[in-house]
Short mmCIF file of C-alpha atoms in Angstrom, two decimals:
data_model
loop_
_atom_site.label_atom_id
_atom_site.label_comp_id
_atom_site.label_asym_id
_atom_site.label_seq_id
_atom_site.Cartn_x
_atom_site.Cartn_y
_atom_site.Cartn_z
CA MET A 1 34.09 -12.88 63.96
CA GLN A 2 36.16 -14.03 61.44
CA TYR A 3 34.11 -13.09 58.02
CA ASP A 4 34.26 -10.21 55.69
CA LYS A 5 30.53 -10.16 55.56
CA ALA A 6 27.32 -11.58 56.84
CA ALA A 7 23.94 -11.32 55.98
CA ILE A 8 20.76 -13.11 55.25
CA THR A 9 21.79 -13.11 51.75
CA LEU A 10 24.68 -11.89 49.88
CA ALA A 11 22.91 -11.75 46.58
CA PRO A 12 23.62 -8.55 44.80
CA ASP A 13 21.17 -5.83 45.67
CA ASN A 14 18.91 -6.04 42.87
CA LEU A 15 18.27 -9.85 43.21
CA GLN A 16 18.01 -9.77 46.77
CA THR A 17 14.21 -9.29 46.81
CA LYS A 18 13.48 -11.64 44.03
CA GLU A 19 15.39 -14.32 45.83
CA LEU A 20 13.96 -13.99 49.25
CA SER A 21 10.27 -13.35 48.34
CA THR A 22 10.01 -16.65 47.05
CA ALA A 23 11.90 -18.57 49.46
CA SER A 24 10.54 -20.76 52.00
CA PRO A 25 10.13 -19.69 55.74
CA SER A 26 13.16 -21.77 56.75
CA ARG A 27 15.42 -20.12 54.40
CA TRP A 28 15.20 -16.83 56.76
CA ASN A 29 16.84 -19.05 59.29
CA LEU A 30 20.02 -18.91 57.82
CA ILE A 31 22.88 -16.70 57.20
CA GLU A 32 25.12 -16.11 54.37
CA VAL A 33 28.95 -15.63 55.14
CA GLN A 34 31.85 -14.61 52.82
CA GLN A 35 35.71 -14.76 53.76
CA GLY A 36 37.88 -13.78 50.89
CA LYS A 37 36.01 -14.86 47.69
CA LYS A 38 34.47 -17.70 49.20
CA ARG A 39 30.75 -18.13 50.83
CA GLY A 40 28.84 -20.40 53.02
CA PHE A 41 25.75 -20.70 54.99
CA TYR A 42 25.16 -20.95 58.80
CA SER A 43 21.77 -21.29 60.54
CA ARG A 44 21.19 -19.11 63.55
CA GLU A 45 22.12 -21.34 65.89
CA GLY A 46 25.61 -21.72 64.31
CA GLN A 47 25.38 -25.04 62.54
CA VAL A 48 27.09 -25.02 59.23
CA ILE A 49 24.63 -25.39 56.28
CA VAL A 50 27.06 -25.15 53.57
CA PRO A 51 30.79 -24.92 53.95
CA VAL A 52 32.57 -21.83 53.25
CA SER A 53 33.74 -23.14 49.93
CA TYR A 54 31.94 -21.78 46.97
CA THR A 55 32.30 -18.89 44.33
CA SER A 56 29.00 -18.59 43.06
CA ARG A 57 25.14 -20.35 44.06
CA SER A 58 21.73 -20.37 42.87
CA ALA A 59 18.80 -19.38 44.64
CA TRP A 60 17.49 -21.57 47.43
CA MET A 61 14.49 -23.58 45.66
CA GLU A 62 12.69 -26.24 46.99
CA ASP A 63 15.09 -25.92 50.34
CA THR A 64 18.17 -26.85 48.14
CA VAL A 65 20.92 -24.73 46.70
CA VAL A 66 23.54 -25.28 43.95
CA VAL A 67 26.97 -24.15 44.90
CA GLN A 68 29.80 -23.92 42.55
CA THR A 69 33.80 -24.10 43.24
CA ALA A 70 36.24 -22.07 42.16
CA SER A 71 37.21 -25.28 40.07
CA ASN A 72 33.79 -24.95 38.12
CA ARG A 73 32.86 -28.05 40.04
CA ASN A 74 29.10 -28.46 41.33
CA ALA A 75 27.33 -29.44 44.37
CA LEU A 76 24.30 -29.71 45.94
CA TYR A 77 22.85 -29.07 49.41
CA ASP A 78 19.92 -29.17 51.35
CA ILE A 79 18.10 -26.60 54.17
CA ASN A 80 19.38 -28.92 56.80
CA GLY A 81 23.15 -29.12 55.75
CA THR A 82 22.96 -32.52 54.19
CA GLU A 83 25.30 -32.67 50.97
CA LEU A 84 22.83 -34.45 48.69
CA ALA A 85 25.93 -34.49 45.84
CA PRO A 86 29.55 -33.69 46.24
CA ALA A 87 31.47 -30.94 44.12
CA GLU A 88 32.23 -33.47 41.03
CA TYR A 89 29.53 -32.50 38.42
CA SER A 90 30.01 -29.78 35.59
CA TYR A 91 26.64 -28.93 35.77
CA ILE A 92 23.68 -29.16 38.40
CA SER A 93 20.26 -27.20 38.11
CA PRO A 94 18.40 -26.07 40.83
CA ALA A 95 15.52 -28.36 41.95
CA SER A 96 12.06 -28.75 40.30
CA ASP A 97 9.62 -31.25 41.38
CA GLY A 98 12.11 -32.82 43.83
CA MET A 99 14.67 -33.65 40.77
CA ALA A 100 18.11 -31.77 39.80
CA ALA A 101 19.39 -32.14 36.42
CA MET A 102 23.10 -32.74 36.44
CA LYS A 103 26.02 -33.26 33.97
CA LYS A 104 28.75 -35.71 34.46
CA ASP A 105 31.03 -37.00 31.51
CA GLY A 106 29.32 -35.35 28.81
CA LYS A 107 25.75 -36.75 29.74
CA TYR A 108 22.92 -35.57 31.87
CA GLY A 109 21.11 -37.30 34.36
CA PHE A 110 18.92 -36.38 37.68
CA LEU A 111 19.52 -36.03 41.42
CA SER A 112 16.69 -36.75 43.75
CA VAL A 113 16.51 -34.52 46.80
CA SER A 114 15.34 -37.79 48.41
CA GLY A 115 18.59 -39.58 47.36
CA ASN A 116 18.11 -41.52 44.16
CA THR A 117 19.81 -40.61 41.22
CA ILE A 118 19.20 -41.43 37.49
CA LEU A 119 22.49 -41.96 36.12
CA PRO A 120 23.67 -39.70 33.30
CA GLN A 121 22.77 -41.06 29.91
CA TYR A 122 20.93 -38.35 28.00
CA GLU A 123 21.99 -36.13 25.41
CA GLU A 124 19.68 -33.35 26.99
CA VAL A 125 17.10 -32.84 29.64
CA GLN A 126 14.25 -30.71 30.59
CA SER A 127 12.95 -30.04 34.03
CA PHE A 128 10.74 -32.47 36.22
CA ALA A 129 7.10 -31.58 36.99
CA ASP A 130 4.17 -33.52 37.94
CA GLY A 131 6.74 -36.56 38.18
CA LEU A 132 7.68 -36.35 34.62
CA ALA A 133 10.37 -34.88 32.61
CA PRO A 134 11.59 -34.63 29.13
CA VAL A 135 14.77 -36.07 28.16
CA LYS A 136 16.49 -36.32 24.57
CA GLU A 137 17.98 -39.80 23.37
CA HIS A 138 19.42 -40.32 19.87
CA GLY A 139 18.44 -36.75 18.89
CA LYS A 140 14.82 -37.16 19.61
CA TRP A 141 12.58 -36.13 22.74
CA GLY A 142 10.37 -38.45 25.04
CA VAL A 143 9.62 -38.25 28.63
CA ILE A 144 10.67 -40.27 31.53
CA ASP A 145 9.18 -40.64 35.09
CA LYS A 146 11.32 -40.35 38.56
CA ALA A 147 12.36 -43.76 38.27
CA GLY A 148 14.02 -43.23 35.28
CA ARG A 149 11.52 -45.28 33.13
CA THR A 150 10.29 -44.27 29.89
CA VAL A 151 6.74 -43.00 29.75
CA VAL A 152 6.80 -41.35 26.50
CA PRO A 153 8.89 -42.90 23.60
CA SER A 154 11.74 -40.74 21.84
CA ILE A 155 9.78 -39.50 18.99
CA TYR A 156 9.49 -35.67 18.88
CA GLN A 157 11.73 -33.08 17.55
CA GLU A 158 11.44 -30.93 20.45
CA THR A 159 9.14 -30.24 23.64
CA GLY A 160 8.20 -27.74 25.94
CA PRO A 161 10.35 -26.82 29.28
CA ALA A 162 7.86 -29.11 31.57
CA TYR A 163 4.55 -30.51 31.98
CA ALA A 164 2.39 -27.54 33.20
CA GLU A 165 -1.48 -28.70 34.04
CA GLY A 166 -0.79 -32.24 32.79
CA ARG A 167 0.23 -31.13 29.25
CA LEU A 168 3.37 -30.87 27.45
CA ALA A 169 4.21 -29.02 24.27
CA VAL A 170 5.57 -31.41 21.83
CA LYS A 171 6.76 -30.58 18.02
CA LYS A 172 6.74 -33.46 15.32
CA ASP A 173 7.30 -32.78 11.52
CA ASN A 174 7.75 -29.10 12.49
CA ARG A 175 4.19 -28.43 13.94
CA TRP A 176 3.63 -28.19 17.83
CA GLY A 177 0.76 -29.57 19.70
CA PHE A 178 0.36 -30.84 23.48
CA ILE A 179 0.45 -34.67 24.95
CA ASP A 180 -1.01 -35.51 28.42
CA LYS A 181 0.83 -37.60 30.88
CA SER A 182 0.15 -40.91 29.02
CA GLY A 183 1.81 -39.42 26.03
CA LYS A 184 -1.57 -39.25 24.27
CA GLU A 185 -1.56 -36.49 21.48
CA ILE A 186 -4.51 -34.24 23.05
CA ILE A 187 -3.72 -31.33 20.68
CA ALA A 188 -2.38 -32.99 17.26
CA PRO A 189 0.79 -31.24 16.36
CA SER A 190 -0.67 -28.72 13.36
CA TYR A 191 0.22 -25.48 14.84
CA LYS A 192 3.23 -23.17 13.85
CA LYS A 193 3.85 -22.17 17.14
CA VAL A 194 2.28 -22.60 20.67
CA GLN A 195 2.33 -21.04 23.90
CA MET A 196 4.86 -23.61 25.88
CA ALA A 197 2.60 -24.03 29.00
CA PHE A 198 -0.75 -24.42 29.68
CA GLN A 199 -2.01 -21.90 32.56
CA ASN A 200 -5.53 -21.58 34.01
CA GLY A 201 -6.74 -24.25 31.80
CA MET A 202 -5.58 -22.64 28.42
CA ALA A 203 -2.74 -21.90 26.04
CA ALA A 204 -2.20 -19.68 22.93
CA VAL A 205 -1.23 -21.21 19.66
CA GLN A 206 -0.52 -19.60 16.43
CA ASP A 207 -2.80 -20.68 12.97
CA ASN A 208 -1.69 -20.94 9.75
CA GLN A 209 -2.95 -17.36 8.72
CA ASN A 210 -0.39 -16.36 11.65
CA LEU A 211 -3.01 -15.42 13.94
CA TRP A 212 -2.76 -16.50 17.51
CA VAL A 213 -6.07 -18.24 19.36
CA PHE A 214 -6.44 -19.59 22.62
CA VAL A 215 -7.88 -23.26 23.21
CA ASN A 216 -8.45 -25.39 26.07
CA SER A 217 -6.80 -28.48 27.40
CA LYS A 218 -8.59 -30.56 25.24
CA GLY A 219 -7.98 -28.59 22.26
CA VAL A 220 -11.28 -26.76 21.68
CA GLN A 221 -10.77 -23.13 20.48
CA VAL A 222 -12.48 -20.88 23.39
CA ILE A 223 -11.23 -17.34 21.63
CA ALA A 224 -11.44 -17.11 18.09
CA PRO A 225 -8.08 -16.37 15.69
CA GLN A 226 -7.63 -12.68 15.98
CA TYR A 227 -4.58 -11.64 17.74
CA LYS A 228 -1.09 -10.52 16.12
CA ALA A 229 0.71 -11.90 19.36
CA VAL A 230 0.19 -12.91 22.72
CA TYR A 231 2.68 -11.67 25.24
CA THR A 232 1.36 -13.34 28.57
CA PRO A 233 -0.77 -16.28 29.47
CA PHE A 234 -4.12 -15.60 31.46
CA SER A 235 -3.12 -14.62 34.73
CA GLU A 236 -5.82 -13.56 37.16
CA GLY A 237 -8.39 -13.60 34.16
CA LEU A 238 -6.07 -11.45 32.16
CA ALA A 239 -3.91 -11.88 29.34
CA GLY A 240 -1.59 -9.52 27.54
CA VAL A 241 -2.17 -9.67 23.46
CA SER A 242 -2.09 -7.44 20.52
CA THR A 243 -4.66 -6.31 18.55
CA VAL A 244 -5.34 -4.43 15.34
CA ASP A 245 -5.58 -1.31 17.56
CA GLY A 246 -2.38 -1.72 19.55
CA LYS A 247 -1.60 -3.94 22.75
CA GLY A 248 -3.92 -4.57 25.92
CA TYR A 249 -5.34 -7.12 28.24
CA ILE A 250 -8.32 -9.34 27.34
CA HIS A 251 -10.48 -11.55 29.38
CA PRO A 252 -11.28 -15.30 29.00
CA ASP A 253 -14.04 -14.74 26.84
CA GLY A 254 -12.01 -12.39 24.48
CA ARG A 255 -13.50 -9.06 25.46
CA LEU A 256 -10.75 -6.23 25.73
CA THR A 257 -10.66 -5.33 29.24
CA PHE A 258 -8.17 -2.29 28.72
CA MET A 259 -5.49 -0.77 26.11
CA ALA A 260 -1.92 -1.13 27.73
CA ASP A 261 0.36 -0.06 24.23
CA TYR A 262 3.91 -0.51 26.21
CA ALA A 263 6.78 -1.73 24.49
CA GLN A 264 6.60 -4.82 26.92
CA LEU A 265 3.73 -6.48 29.13
CA PHE A 266 3.97 -9.16 31.78
CA PRO A 267 1.57 -11.27 33.54
CA PHE A 268 -0.59 -10.21 36.57
CA HIS A 269 0.30 -11.09 39.98
CA ASP A 270 -1.75 -10.18 42.98
CA GLY A 271 -3.80 -7.24 41.31
CA ILE A 272 -0.58 -5.73 39.54
CA ALA A 273 1.29 -6.04 36.33
CA GLU A 274 4.81 -5.09 35.54
CA TYR A 275 5.13 -3.20 31.83
CA ARG A 276 7.98 -1.65 30.17
CA THR A 277 8.56 1.32 28.09
CA GLY A 278 11.64 2.12 25.87
CA LYS A 279 13.33 0.15 23.04
CA ILE A 280 15.82 -2.52 22.14
CA THR A 281 18.22 -1.54 19.41
CA PRO A 282 21.15 -3.20 17.89
CA SER A 283 24.54 -1.50 18.52
CA GLY A 284 26.89 -3.70 16.49
CA TYR A 285 27.74 -7.50 16.16
CA TYR A 286 29.53 -10.34 17.65
CA ALA A 287 30.61 -13.82 17.15
CA SER A 288 28.75 -16.35 19.13
CA PRO A 289 30.80 -19.05 21.11
CA SER A 290 31.08 -22.53 19.68
CA VAL A 291 28.96 -24.07 22.26
CA SER A 292 26.69 -22.11 24.98
CA ILE A 293 25.40 -24.52 27.65
CA GLY A 294 22.98 -23.21 30.44
CA ILE A 295 20.10 -24.32 32.90
CA GLY A 296 17.75 -22.29 34.99
CA ILE A 297 14.53 -22.51 36.44
CA GLY A 298 12.09 -20.16 37.76
CA ILE A 299 8.79 -18.47 37.97
CA GLY A 300 8.01 -17.21 34.37
CA HIS A 301 6.06 -18.67 31.85
CA GLY A 302 8.79 -19.73 29.74
CA HIS A 303 7.72 -18.88 25.90
CA HIS A 304 11.64 -19.83 24.45
CA ARG A 305 12.91 -22.77 25.88
CA HIS A 306 16.50 -22.56 23.57
CA HIS A 307 17.84 -19.80 25.82
CA PRO A 308 21.09 -20.21 28.02
CA TYR A 309 19.90 -19.19 31.31
CA ASP A 310 22.43 -18.76 34.33
CA PRO A 311 21.27 -20.36 37.69
CA PHE A 312 23.81 -18.29 39.59
CA ASP A 313 21.90 -14.97 38.23
CA TRP A 314 18.54 -16.14 39.63
CA TRP A 315 17.18 -15.28 35.86
CA PRO A 316 13.40 -15.61 35.76
CA GLY A 317 11.81 -18.32 33.35
CA ILE A 318 11.12 -21.84 33.36
CA GLY A 319 13.27 -23.67 30.93
CA ILE A 320 16.38 -25.80 30.74
CA GLY A 321 18.14 -25.13 27.13
CA TRP A 322 21.26 -26.19 25.48
CA PRO A 323 21.70 -23.42 22.28
CA TYR A 324 24.10 -24.39 19.71
CA TYR A 325 25.94 -21.91 17.61
CA PRO A 326 28.47 -22.70 15.41
CA TRP A 327 31.72 -20.52 14.85
CA GLY A 328 31.15 -17.91 12.02
CA ILE A 329 27.48 -17.23 13.06
CA TYR A 330 26.96 -13.17 13.91
CA GLU A 331 24.70 -11.81 16.23
CA PRO A 332 23.51 -8.37 16.86
CA GLN A 333 24.69 -7.05 19.91
CA LEU A 334 21.70 -5.34 21.46
CA SER A 335 21.30 -2.00 23.61
CA VAL A 336 18.54 -2.04 25.84
CA GLU A 337 16.98 1.11 27.04
CA MET A 338 13.78 -0.07 28.87
CA HIS A 339 12.13 1.44 32.05
CA ARG A 340 10.15 -0.41 34.61
CA GLY A 341 6.54 0.51 35.67
CA TYR A 342 3.45 -1.10 37.31
CA ILE A 343 -0.36 -1.01 36.34
CA ASP A 344 -3.26 -2.34 38.24
CA ASN A 345 -5.90 -4.87 36.83
CA THR A 346 -8.27 -1.78 35.48
CA GLY A 347 -4.88 -0.31 33.50
CA ARG A 348 -4.31 2.35 36.13
CA VAL A 349 -0.68 3.38 36.38
CA ILE A 350 0.55 2.30 40.05
CA VAL A 351 4.29 3.30 39.46
CA SER A 352 5.26 5.23 36.04
CA ALA A 353 8.03 4.03 33.90
CA GLY A 354 8.78 7.50 33.23
CA ASN A 355 11.14 7.40 36.35
CA ASP A 356 14.82 7.01 35.98
CA HIS A 357 14.63 3.45 37.61
CA VAL A 358 11.75 1.87 39.32
CA PHE A 359 12.68 -1.37 41.66
CA PRO A 360 10.94 -4.70 41.51
CA MET A 361 7.62 -4.56 43.20
CA THR A 362 7.50 -6.03 46.91
CA GLU A 363 4.67 -6.82 49.52
CA THR A 364 4.47 -3.26 50.32
CA GLY A 365 5.71 -1.31 47.24
CA SER A 366 8.38 -0.10 45.18
CA LEU A 367 11.63 1.83 45.75
CA VAL A 368 11.72 4.36 42.66
CA LEU A 369 14.65 6.42 41.65
CA ASN A 370 14.52 9.81 39.67
CA ASP A 371 16.92 12.49 39.14
CA ASN A 372 19.24 10.88 41.68
CA ARG A 373 16.63 10.77 44.61
CA PHE A 374 14.75 7.98 45.91
CA GLY A 375 10.74 7.84 47.16
CA TYR A 376 8.71 5.01 47.80
CA VAL A 377 5.43 4.04 46.24
CA ASN A 378 2.85 1.52 47.67
CA ARG A 379 1.02 -0.89 45.80
CA LYS A 380 -2.03 1.35 45.57
CA GLY A 381 -0.04 4.10 44.04
CA GLU A 382 -0.08 6.12 47.11
CA ILE A 383 3.39 8.08 47.72
CA ILE A 384 4.83 6.81 51.06
CA ALA A 385 8.12 8.77 50.62
CA HIS A 386 8.71 11.41 48.11
CA LEU A 387 11.40 11.71 45.55
CA VAL A 388 13.92 13.83 47.84
CA TYR A 389 15.89 11.46 49.86
CA ARG A 390 19.59 10.65 49.14
CA GLU A 391 19.19 7.16 49.81
CA LEU A 392 16.24 4.97 50.93
CA ILE A 393 16.38 1.55 52.30
CA PRO A 394 13.24 -0.42 52.52
CA ASP A 395 13.36 -2.87 55.75
CA GLN A 396 10.43 -4.95 55.12
CA THR A 397 10.63 -7.08 58.25
CA ALA A 398 10.16 -3.82 60.55
CA GLY A 399 7.90 -2.12 57.93
CA LEU A 400 10.02 0.78 58.06
CA LEU A 401 12.21 2.76 55.24
CA LEU A 402 15.37 4.35 56.50
CA ALA A 403 16.08 7.59 54.94
CA LYS A 404 18.86 10.16 54.28
CA ASN A 405 18.05 13.65 53.57
CA GLU A 406 20.28 16.32 51.90
CA ASP A 407 22.29 17.05 55.34
CA LYS A 408 23.20 13.50 55.24
CA LYS A 409 20.93 12.64 58.13
CA TRP A 410 19.05 9.70 58.73
CA GLY A 411 15.57 8.92 59.74
CA GLY A 412 12.68 6.54 59.10
CA PRO A 413 9.31 7.56 57.47
CA VAL A 414 6.67 4.49 58.15
CA PRO A 415 5.05 2.87 55.14
CA ASP A 416 1.21 2.34 55.76
#
């Protein structure tokens, strides 16, 4: 009894569901503790998994976690309490395909979860997938395997964030295409832009008329060029696009399934897709720092590689990027006024974005806040708890909602 806090996770409230919903079953056996400004992990049997030593951490990925000390040094631990890498690296990414990218003495390499190391020697690196990772040497990108052997020579201007379905996006002569795992150009670099990852055997590419078309893994067009924009890859048989009539979701044969003319569209998961309403407007300008470095690995489709992700924020999206902004470049400071909602695969609204705030969807439903009162809606759109509670705490394990009413009394309406 010596810690200031102890819980399954001490991540911020808005990130806890995201972290635990993607965790392996063994992750639930861990307890995170905090003493002063430092945190650590125990097992439920009292074994020290990660010493109370870090000030921030990544989410647990592939049963490993990256922790950062107060001196900005990074270490890597596995879920059994083994220190895979000591706190001597200026950067370590979460593990992907059993490999974690790291930085030391200004160069990048990889740490293997099994104990092998690819020494820091690269200018930049991307994440491992299918046993391969893009790396940058002498200003060009190529591909290596887990032993550090060159599989594809460094001849490309850029690459996608990782292999997906045996294909990697590559850029040459300012045009994008795709190569296979041997380096063969399956789709010759001839497109202005591409969706960075194949999914369900298809990817979207932009032609010279600025129209988007879907191609299969052999480069054959399966849907004719007709879309102004593609917002999501195909997931569960649907993809979000922009047509001449507005935004909506289409079938793999190109037929429009339903309109969904919202500000932002997202892929479907388990029959439900997030959508957002509102707008993003400039509210001023700021000068970018000279160098911005960040690494992040998640579960998004990763359309844009050059974006500063922070692994200690559990931000969704596949990609490792090191954007460079010289002094004197000014960028707009954006004001975001977005509201989340959810629709099913027929376009029916499950949870309306008209509420003040809709929390991320879980296996049982979504917490909703409106006019300073909480409610709860299940995945079918049925109201489980009306918007009348001062506080509402979902307990996923017990299948309960702990509620506080106007009289500050607590009780528990039970969801279906």
